[in-house]
Coordinates of N, CA and C in Angstrom, one line a residue:
X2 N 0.8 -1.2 0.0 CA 0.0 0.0 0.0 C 0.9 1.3 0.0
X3 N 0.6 2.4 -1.0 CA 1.3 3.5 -1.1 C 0.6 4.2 0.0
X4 N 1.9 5.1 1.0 CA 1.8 6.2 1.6 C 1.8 7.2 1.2
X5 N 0.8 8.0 1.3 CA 0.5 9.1 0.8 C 0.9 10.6 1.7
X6 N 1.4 10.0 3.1 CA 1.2 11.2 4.1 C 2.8 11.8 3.5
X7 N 2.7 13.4 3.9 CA 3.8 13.5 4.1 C 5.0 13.4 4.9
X8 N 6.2 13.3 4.0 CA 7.2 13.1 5.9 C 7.6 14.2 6.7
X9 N 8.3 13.8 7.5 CA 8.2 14.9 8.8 C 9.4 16.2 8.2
X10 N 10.2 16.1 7.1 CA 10.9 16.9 6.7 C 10.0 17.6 5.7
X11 N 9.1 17.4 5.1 CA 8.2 18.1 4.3 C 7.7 18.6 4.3
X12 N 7.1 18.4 5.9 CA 5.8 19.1 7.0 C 6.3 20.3 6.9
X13 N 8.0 20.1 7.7 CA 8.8 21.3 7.8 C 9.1 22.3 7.2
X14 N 9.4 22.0 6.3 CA 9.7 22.7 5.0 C 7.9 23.7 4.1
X15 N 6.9 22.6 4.7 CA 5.7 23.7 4.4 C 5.5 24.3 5.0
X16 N 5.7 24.5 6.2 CA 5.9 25.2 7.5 C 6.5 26.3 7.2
X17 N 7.7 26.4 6.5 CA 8.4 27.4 7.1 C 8.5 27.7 5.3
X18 N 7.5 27.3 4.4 CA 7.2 28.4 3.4 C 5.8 28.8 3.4
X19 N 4.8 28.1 4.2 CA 4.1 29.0 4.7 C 4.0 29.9 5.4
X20 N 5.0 29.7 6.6 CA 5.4 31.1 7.2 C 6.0 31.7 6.1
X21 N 6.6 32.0 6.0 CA 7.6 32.8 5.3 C 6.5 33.8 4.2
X22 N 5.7 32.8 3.3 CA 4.7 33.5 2.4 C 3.7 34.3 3.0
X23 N 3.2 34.1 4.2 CA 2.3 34.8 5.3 C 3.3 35.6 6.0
X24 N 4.4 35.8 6.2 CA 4.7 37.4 6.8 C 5.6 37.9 6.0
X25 N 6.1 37.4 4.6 CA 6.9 38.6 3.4 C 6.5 38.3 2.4
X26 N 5.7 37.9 2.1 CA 5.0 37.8 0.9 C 3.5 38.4 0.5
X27 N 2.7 38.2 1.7 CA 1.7 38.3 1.8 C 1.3 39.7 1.8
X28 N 2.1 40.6 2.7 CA 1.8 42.5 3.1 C 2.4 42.7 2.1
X29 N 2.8 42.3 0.8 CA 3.5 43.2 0.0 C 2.8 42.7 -1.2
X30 N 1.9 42.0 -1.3 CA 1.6 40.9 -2.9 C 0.5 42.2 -3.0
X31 N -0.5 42.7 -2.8 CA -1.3 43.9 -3.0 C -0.4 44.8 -4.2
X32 N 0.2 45.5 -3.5 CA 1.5 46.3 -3.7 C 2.2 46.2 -5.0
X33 N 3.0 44.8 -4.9 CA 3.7 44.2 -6.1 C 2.7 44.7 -7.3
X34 N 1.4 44.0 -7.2 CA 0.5 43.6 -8.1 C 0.0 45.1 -9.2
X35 N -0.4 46.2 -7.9 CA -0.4 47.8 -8.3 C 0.6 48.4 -8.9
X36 N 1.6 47.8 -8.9 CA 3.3 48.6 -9.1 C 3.4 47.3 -10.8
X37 N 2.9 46.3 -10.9 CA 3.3 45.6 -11.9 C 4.9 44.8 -11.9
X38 N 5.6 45.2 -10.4 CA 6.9 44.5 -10.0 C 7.2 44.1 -9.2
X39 N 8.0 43.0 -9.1 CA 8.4 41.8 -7.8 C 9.4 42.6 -7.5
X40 N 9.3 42.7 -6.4 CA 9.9 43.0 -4.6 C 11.6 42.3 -4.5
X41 N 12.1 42.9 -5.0 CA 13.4 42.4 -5.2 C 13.9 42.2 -3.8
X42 N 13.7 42.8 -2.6 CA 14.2 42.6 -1.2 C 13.8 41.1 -1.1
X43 N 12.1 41.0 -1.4 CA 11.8 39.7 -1.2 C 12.4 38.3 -1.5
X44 N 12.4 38.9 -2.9 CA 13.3 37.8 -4.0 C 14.7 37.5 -3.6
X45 N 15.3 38.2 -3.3 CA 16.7 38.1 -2.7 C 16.6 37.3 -0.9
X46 N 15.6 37.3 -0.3 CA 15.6 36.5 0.6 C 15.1 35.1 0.6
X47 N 14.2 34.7 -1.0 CA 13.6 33.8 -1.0 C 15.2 33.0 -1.9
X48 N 15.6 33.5 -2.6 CA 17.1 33.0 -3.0 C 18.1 32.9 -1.7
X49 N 18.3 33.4 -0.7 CA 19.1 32.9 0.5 C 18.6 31.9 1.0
X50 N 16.9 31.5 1.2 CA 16.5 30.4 2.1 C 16.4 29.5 1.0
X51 N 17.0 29.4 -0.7 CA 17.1 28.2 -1.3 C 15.6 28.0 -1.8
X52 N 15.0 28.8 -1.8 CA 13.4 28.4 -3.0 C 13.8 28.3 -4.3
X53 N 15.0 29.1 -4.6 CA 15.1 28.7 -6.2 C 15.8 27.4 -6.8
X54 N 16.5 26.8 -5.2 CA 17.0 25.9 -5.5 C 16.2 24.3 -5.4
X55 N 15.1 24.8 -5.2 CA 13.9 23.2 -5.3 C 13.7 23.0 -6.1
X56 N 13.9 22.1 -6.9 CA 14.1 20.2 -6.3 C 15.4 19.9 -7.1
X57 N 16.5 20.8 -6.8 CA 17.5 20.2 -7.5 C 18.5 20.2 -6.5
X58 N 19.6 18.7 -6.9 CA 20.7 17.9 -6.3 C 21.5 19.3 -5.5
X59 N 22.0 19.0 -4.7 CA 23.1 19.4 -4.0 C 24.1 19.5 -4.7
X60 N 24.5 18.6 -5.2 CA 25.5 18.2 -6.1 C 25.6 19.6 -7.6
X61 N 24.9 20.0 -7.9 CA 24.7 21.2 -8.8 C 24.3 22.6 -7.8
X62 N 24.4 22.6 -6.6 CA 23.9 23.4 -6.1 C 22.6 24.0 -5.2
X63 N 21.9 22.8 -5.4 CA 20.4 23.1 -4.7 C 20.5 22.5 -3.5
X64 N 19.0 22.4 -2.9 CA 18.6 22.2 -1.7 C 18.4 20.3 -1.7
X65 N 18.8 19.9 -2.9 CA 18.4 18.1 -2.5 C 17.2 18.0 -2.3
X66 N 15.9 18.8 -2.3 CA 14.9 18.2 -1.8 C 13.9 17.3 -3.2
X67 N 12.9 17.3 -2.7 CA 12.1 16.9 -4.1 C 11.3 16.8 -4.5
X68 N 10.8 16.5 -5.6 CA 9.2 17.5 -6.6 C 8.4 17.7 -5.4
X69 N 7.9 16.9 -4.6 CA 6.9 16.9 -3.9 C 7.3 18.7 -2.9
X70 N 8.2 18.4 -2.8 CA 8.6 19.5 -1.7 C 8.5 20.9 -2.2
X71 N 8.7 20.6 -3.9 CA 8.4 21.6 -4.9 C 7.3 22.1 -4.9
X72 N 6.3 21.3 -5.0 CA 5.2 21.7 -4.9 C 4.6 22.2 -4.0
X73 N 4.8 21.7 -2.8 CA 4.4 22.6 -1.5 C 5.4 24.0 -1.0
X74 N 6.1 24.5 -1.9 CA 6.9 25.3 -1.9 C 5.6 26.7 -3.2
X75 N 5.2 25.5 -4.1 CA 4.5 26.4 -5.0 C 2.7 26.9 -4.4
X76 N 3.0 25.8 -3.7 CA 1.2 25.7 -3.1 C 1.3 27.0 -2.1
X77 N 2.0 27.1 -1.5 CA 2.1 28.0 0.0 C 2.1 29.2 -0.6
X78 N 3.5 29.7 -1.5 CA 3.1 30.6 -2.0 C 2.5 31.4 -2.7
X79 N 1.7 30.7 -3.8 CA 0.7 30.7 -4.8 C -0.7 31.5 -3.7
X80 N -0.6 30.5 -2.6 CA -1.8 31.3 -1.9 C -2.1 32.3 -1.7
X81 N -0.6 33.1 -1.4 CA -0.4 34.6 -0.9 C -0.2 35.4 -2.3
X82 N 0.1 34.7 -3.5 CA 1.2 35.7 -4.5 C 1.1 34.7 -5.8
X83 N -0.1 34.9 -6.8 CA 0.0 34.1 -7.9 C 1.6 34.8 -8.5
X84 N 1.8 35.8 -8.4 CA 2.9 36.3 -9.5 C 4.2 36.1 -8.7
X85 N 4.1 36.2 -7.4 CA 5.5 35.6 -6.8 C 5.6 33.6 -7.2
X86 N 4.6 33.3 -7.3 CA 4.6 31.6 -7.2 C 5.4 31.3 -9.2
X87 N 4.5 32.3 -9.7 CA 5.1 32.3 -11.2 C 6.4 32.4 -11.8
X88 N 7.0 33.5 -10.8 CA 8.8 34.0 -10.6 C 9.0 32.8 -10.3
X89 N 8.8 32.2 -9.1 CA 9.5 31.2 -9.2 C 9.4 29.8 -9.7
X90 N 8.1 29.5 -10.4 CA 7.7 28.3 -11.6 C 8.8 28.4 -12.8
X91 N 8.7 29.9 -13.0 CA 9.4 30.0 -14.4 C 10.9 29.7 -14.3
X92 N 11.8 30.5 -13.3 CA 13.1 30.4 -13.0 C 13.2 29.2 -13.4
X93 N 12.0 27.9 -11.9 CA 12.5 26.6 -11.8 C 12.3 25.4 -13.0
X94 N 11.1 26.0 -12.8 CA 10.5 24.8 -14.2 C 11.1 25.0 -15.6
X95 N 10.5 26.2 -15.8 CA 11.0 26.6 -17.3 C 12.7 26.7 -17.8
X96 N 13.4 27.0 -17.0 CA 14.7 27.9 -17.0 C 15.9 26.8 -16.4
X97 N 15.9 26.9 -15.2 CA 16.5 25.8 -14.7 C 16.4 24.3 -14.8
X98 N 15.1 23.6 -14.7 CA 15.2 22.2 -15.2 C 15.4 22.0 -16.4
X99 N 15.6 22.9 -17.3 CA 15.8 22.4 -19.0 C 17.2 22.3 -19.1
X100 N 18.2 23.4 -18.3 CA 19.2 23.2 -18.1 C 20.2 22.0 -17.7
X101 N 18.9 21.6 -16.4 CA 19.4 20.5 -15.6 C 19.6 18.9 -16.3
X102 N 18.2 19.3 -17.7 CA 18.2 17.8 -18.2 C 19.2 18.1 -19.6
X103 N 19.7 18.7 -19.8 CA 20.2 19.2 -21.4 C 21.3 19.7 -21.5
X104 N 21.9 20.4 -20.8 CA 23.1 20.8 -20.5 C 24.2 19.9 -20.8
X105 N 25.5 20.2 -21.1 CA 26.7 19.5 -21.0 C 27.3 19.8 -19.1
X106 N 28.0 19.1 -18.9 CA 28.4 19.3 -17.2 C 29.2 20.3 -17.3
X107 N 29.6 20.8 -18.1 CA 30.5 22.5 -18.3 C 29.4 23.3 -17.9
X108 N 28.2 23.5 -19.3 CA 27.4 24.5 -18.9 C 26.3 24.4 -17.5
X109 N 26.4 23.2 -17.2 CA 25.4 22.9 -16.0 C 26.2 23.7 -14.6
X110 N 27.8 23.9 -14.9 CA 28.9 24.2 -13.9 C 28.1 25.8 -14.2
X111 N 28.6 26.2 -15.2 CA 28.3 27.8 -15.4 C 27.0 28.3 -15.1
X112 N 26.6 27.7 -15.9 CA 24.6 28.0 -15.8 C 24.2 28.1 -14.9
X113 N 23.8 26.8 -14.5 CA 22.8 26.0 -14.0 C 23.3 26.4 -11.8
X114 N 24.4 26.1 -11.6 CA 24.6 26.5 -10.3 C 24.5 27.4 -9.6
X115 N 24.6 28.4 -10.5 CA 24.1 29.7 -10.3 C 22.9 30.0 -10.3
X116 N 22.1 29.4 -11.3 CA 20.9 29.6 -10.5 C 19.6 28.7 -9.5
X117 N 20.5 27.3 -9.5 CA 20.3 26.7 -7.9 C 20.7 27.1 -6.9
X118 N 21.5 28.0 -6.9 CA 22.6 27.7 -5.8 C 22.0 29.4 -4.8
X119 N 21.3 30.3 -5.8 CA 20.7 31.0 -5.2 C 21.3 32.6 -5.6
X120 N 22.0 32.2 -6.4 CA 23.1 33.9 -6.9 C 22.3 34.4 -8.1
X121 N 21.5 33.6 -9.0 CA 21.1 34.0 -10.2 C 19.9 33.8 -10.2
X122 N 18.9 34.5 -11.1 CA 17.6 34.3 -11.7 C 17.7 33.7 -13.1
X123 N 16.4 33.1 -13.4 CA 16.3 32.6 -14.6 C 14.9 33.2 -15.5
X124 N 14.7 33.1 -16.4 CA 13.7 33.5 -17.7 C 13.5 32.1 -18.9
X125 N 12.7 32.5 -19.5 CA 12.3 31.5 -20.5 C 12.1 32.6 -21.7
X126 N 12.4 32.0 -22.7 CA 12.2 33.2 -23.8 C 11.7 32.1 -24.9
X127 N 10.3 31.8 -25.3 CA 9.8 31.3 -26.0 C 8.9 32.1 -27.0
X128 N 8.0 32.9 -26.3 CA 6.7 33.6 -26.9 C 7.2 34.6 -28.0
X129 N 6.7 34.3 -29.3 CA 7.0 35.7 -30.1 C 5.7 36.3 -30.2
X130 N 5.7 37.7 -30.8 CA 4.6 38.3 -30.8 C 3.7 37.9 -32.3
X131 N 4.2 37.1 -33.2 CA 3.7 37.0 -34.1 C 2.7 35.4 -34.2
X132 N 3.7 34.7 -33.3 CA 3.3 33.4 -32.9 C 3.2 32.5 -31.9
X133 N 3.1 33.8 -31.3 CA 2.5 33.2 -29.7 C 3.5 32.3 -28.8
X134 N 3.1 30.8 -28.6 CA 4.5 29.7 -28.4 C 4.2 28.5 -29.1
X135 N 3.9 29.3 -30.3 CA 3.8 27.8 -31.1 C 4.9 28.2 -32.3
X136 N 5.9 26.7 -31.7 CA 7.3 26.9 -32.6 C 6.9 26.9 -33.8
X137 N 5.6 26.4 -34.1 CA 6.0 26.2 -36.0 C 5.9 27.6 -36.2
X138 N 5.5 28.5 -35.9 CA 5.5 30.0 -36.4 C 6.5 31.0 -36.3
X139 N 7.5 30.4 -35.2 CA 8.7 31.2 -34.8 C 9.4 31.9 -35.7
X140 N 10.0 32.7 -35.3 CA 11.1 33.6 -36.5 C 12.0 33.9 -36.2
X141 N 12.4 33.9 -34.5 CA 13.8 34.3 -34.5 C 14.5 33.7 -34.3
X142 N 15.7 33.8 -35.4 CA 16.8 32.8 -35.6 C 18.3 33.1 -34.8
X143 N 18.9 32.0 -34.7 CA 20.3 32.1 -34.3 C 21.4 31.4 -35.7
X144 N 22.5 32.9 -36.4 CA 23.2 31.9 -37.2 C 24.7 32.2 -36.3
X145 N 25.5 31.0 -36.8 CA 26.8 31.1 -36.6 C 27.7 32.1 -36.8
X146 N 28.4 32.7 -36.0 CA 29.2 33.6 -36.5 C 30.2 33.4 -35.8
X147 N 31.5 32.6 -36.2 CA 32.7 32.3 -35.9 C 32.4 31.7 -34.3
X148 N 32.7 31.6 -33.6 CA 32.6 31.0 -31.9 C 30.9 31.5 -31.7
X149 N 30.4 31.8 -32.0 CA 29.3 32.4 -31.1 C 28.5 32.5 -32.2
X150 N 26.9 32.6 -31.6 CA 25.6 32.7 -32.5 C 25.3 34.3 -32.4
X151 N 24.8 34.3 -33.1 CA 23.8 36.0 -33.4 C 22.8 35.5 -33.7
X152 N 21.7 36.2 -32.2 CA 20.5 35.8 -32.2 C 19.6 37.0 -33.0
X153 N 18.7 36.9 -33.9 CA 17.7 37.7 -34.1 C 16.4 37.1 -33.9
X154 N 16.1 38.4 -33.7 CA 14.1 38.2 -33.2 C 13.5 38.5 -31.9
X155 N 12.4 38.9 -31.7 CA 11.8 39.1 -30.4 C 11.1 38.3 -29.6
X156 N 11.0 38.4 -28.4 CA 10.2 37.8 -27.8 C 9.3 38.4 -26.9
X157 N 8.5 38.1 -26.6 CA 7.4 38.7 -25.1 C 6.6 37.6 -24.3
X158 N 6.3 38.2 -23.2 CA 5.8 37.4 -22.5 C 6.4 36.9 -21.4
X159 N 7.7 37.2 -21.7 CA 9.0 36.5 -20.9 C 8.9 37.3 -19.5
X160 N 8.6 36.1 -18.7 CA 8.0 35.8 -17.1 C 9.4 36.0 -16.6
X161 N 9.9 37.3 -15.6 CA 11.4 37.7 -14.9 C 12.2 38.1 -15.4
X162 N 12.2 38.7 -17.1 CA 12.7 39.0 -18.0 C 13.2 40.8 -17.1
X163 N 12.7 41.3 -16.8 CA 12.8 42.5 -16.0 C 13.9 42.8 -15.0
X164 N 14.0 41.2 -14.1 CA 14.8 41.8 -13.5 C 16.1 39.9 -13.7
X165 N 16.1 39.2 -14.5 CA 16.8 38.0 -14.5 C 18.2 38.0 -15.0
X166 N 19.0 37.4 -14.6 CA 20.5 37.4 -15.1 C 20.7 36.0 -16.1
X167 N 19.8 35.2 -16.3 CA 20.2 34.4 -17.2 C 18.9 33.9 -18.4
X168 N 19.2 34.0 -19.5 CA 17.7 33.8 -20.0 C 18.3 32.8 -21.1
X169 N 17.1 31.8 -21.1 CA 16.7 31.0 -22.0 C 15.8 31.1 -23.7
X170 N 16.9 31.4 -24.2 CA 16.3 32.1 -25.6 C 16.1 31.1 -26.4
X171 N 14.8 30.4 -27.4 CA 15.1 30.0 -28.2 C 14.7 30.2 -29.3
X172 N 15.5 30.0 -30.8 CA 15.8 30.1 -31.7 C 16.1 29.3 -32.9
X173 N 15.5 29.3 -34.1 CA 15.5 28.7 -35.4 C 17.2 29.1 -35.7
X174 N 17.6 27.5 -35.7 CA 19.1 27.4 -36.2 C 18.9 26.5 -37.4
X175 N 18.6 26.0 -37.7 CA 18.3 25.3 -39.0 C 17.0 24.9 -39.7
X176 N 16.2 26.3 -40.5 CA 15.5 26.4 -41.4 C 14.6 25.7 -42.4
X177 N 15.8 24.4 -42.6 CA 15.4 23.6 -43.7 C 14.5 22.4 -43.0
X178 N 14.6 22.5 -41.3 CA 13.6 21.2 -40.8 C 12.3 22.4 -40.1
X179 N 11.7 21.1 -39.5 CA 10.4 21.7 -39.3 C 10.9 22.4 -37.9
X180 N 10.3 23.7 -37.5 CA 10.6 23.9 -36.5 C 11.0 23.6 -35.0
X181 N 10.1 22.7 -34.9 CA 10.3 22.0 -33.6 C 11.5 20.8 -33.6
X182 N 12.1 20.7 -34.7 CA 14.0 20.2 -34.7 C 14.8 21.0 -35.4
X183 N 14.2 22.4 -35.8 CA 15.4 22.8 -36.4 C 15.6 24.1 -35.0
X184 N 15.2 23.7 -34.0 CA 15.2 25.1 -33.1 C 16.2 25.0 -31.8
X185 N 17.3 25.4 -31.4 CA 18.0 25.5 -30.3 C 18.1 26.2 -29.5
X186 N 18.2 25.8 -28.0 CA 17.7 26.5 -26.7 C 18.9 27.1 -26.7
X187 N 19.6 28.6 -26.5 CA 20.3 29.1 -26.2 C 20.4 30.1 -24.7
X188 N 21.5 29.9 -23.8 CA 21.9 30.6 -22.5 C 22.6 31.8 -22.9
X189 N 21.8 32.5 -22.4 CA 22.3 34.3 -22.7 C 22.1 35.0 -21.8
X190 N 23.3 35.6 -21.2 CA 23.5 36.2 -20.1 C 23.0 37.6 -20.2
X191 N 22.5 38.2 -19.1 CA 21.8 39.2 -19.4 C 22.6 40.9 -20.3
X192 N 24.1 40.5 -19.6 CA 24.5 41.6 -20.0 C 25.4 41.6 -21.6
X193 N 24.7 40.6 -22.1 CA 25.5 39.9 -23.5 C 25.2 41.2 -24.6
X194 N 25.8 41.7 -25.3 CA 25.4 42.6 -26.3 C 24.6 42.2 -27.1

């Protein structure tokens, strides 16, 4: 018979992001919402106590914990702050676990630790304005130019894009297939020209 209860480290851990989302998340989510911007004091403390680093290895930088723990990380705060719970969906879900499963162990060193480890934010850059996020319509390309790509095209929609140091752009690198294989996820740091 599967156990369904949670363990006593889990309890914990919703505990102390439900606290945490009820006395710094909560008197400020009003606010955020009227201003159209996340509370970077806040954000900077929910990166010290390791929210950005759920549910990834120790070993790359995170907290070891797991999905499940994720989720009650997303539940607690979601209650207080759909747009704080989003910050951090997108960072983790979108930004960081694509890294985590795709990456070479070089860029998972560079990338990916930084933003488990609690020093970096992450973005997703998918949505164009012409085509929504459906790759077959995409346009912005990445070609080769000697060591490095040159990315063209726009994107919107991009969840942390405002205030994130690492974004996940992607891009039509090879034309002649159908979108959805001719398209590659590229790491672009925020201050890249």
């Amino acid at each position: 018979m599967v156990n369904f209860q949670l363990t006593d480290e889990q309890k914990d851990m919703q505990e102390l992001f439900r606290k945490f989302a009820q006395e710094q998340i909560a008197p400020i989510a009003e606010e955020m919402d009227e201003k159209e911007e996340m509370n970077m004091d806040m954000v900077k403390k929910m990166m010290e106590l390791g929210f950005f680093g759920v549910p990834f290895s120790e070993e790359v930088g995170g907290t070891g914990m797991d999905y499940l723990t994720y989720c009650l990380l997303m539940e607690e705060v979601a209650k207080v702050c759909g747009s704080t719970s989003i910050t951090i969906s997108v960072h983790t879900s979108l930004c960081a676990s694509i890294i985590e499963q795709y990456a070479t162990p070089e860029q998972k060193e560079k990338w990916l630790r930084p933003l488990v480890d609690g020093s970096k934010i992450g973005c997703f850059g998918l949505t164009e304005p012409n085509a929504g996020s459906d790759v077959a319509g995409a346009v912005t390309t990445a070609e080769k130019d000697g060591d490095y790509y040159v990315i063209n095209g726009s994107k919107i929609f991009t969840t942390n894009s405002g205030f994130a140091d690492t974004f996940l752009v992607f891009a039509l690198t090879d034309k002649s297939l159908p979108a959805h294989k001719g398209m590659s996820a590229f790491m672009v740091d925020r201050n890249t020209p």
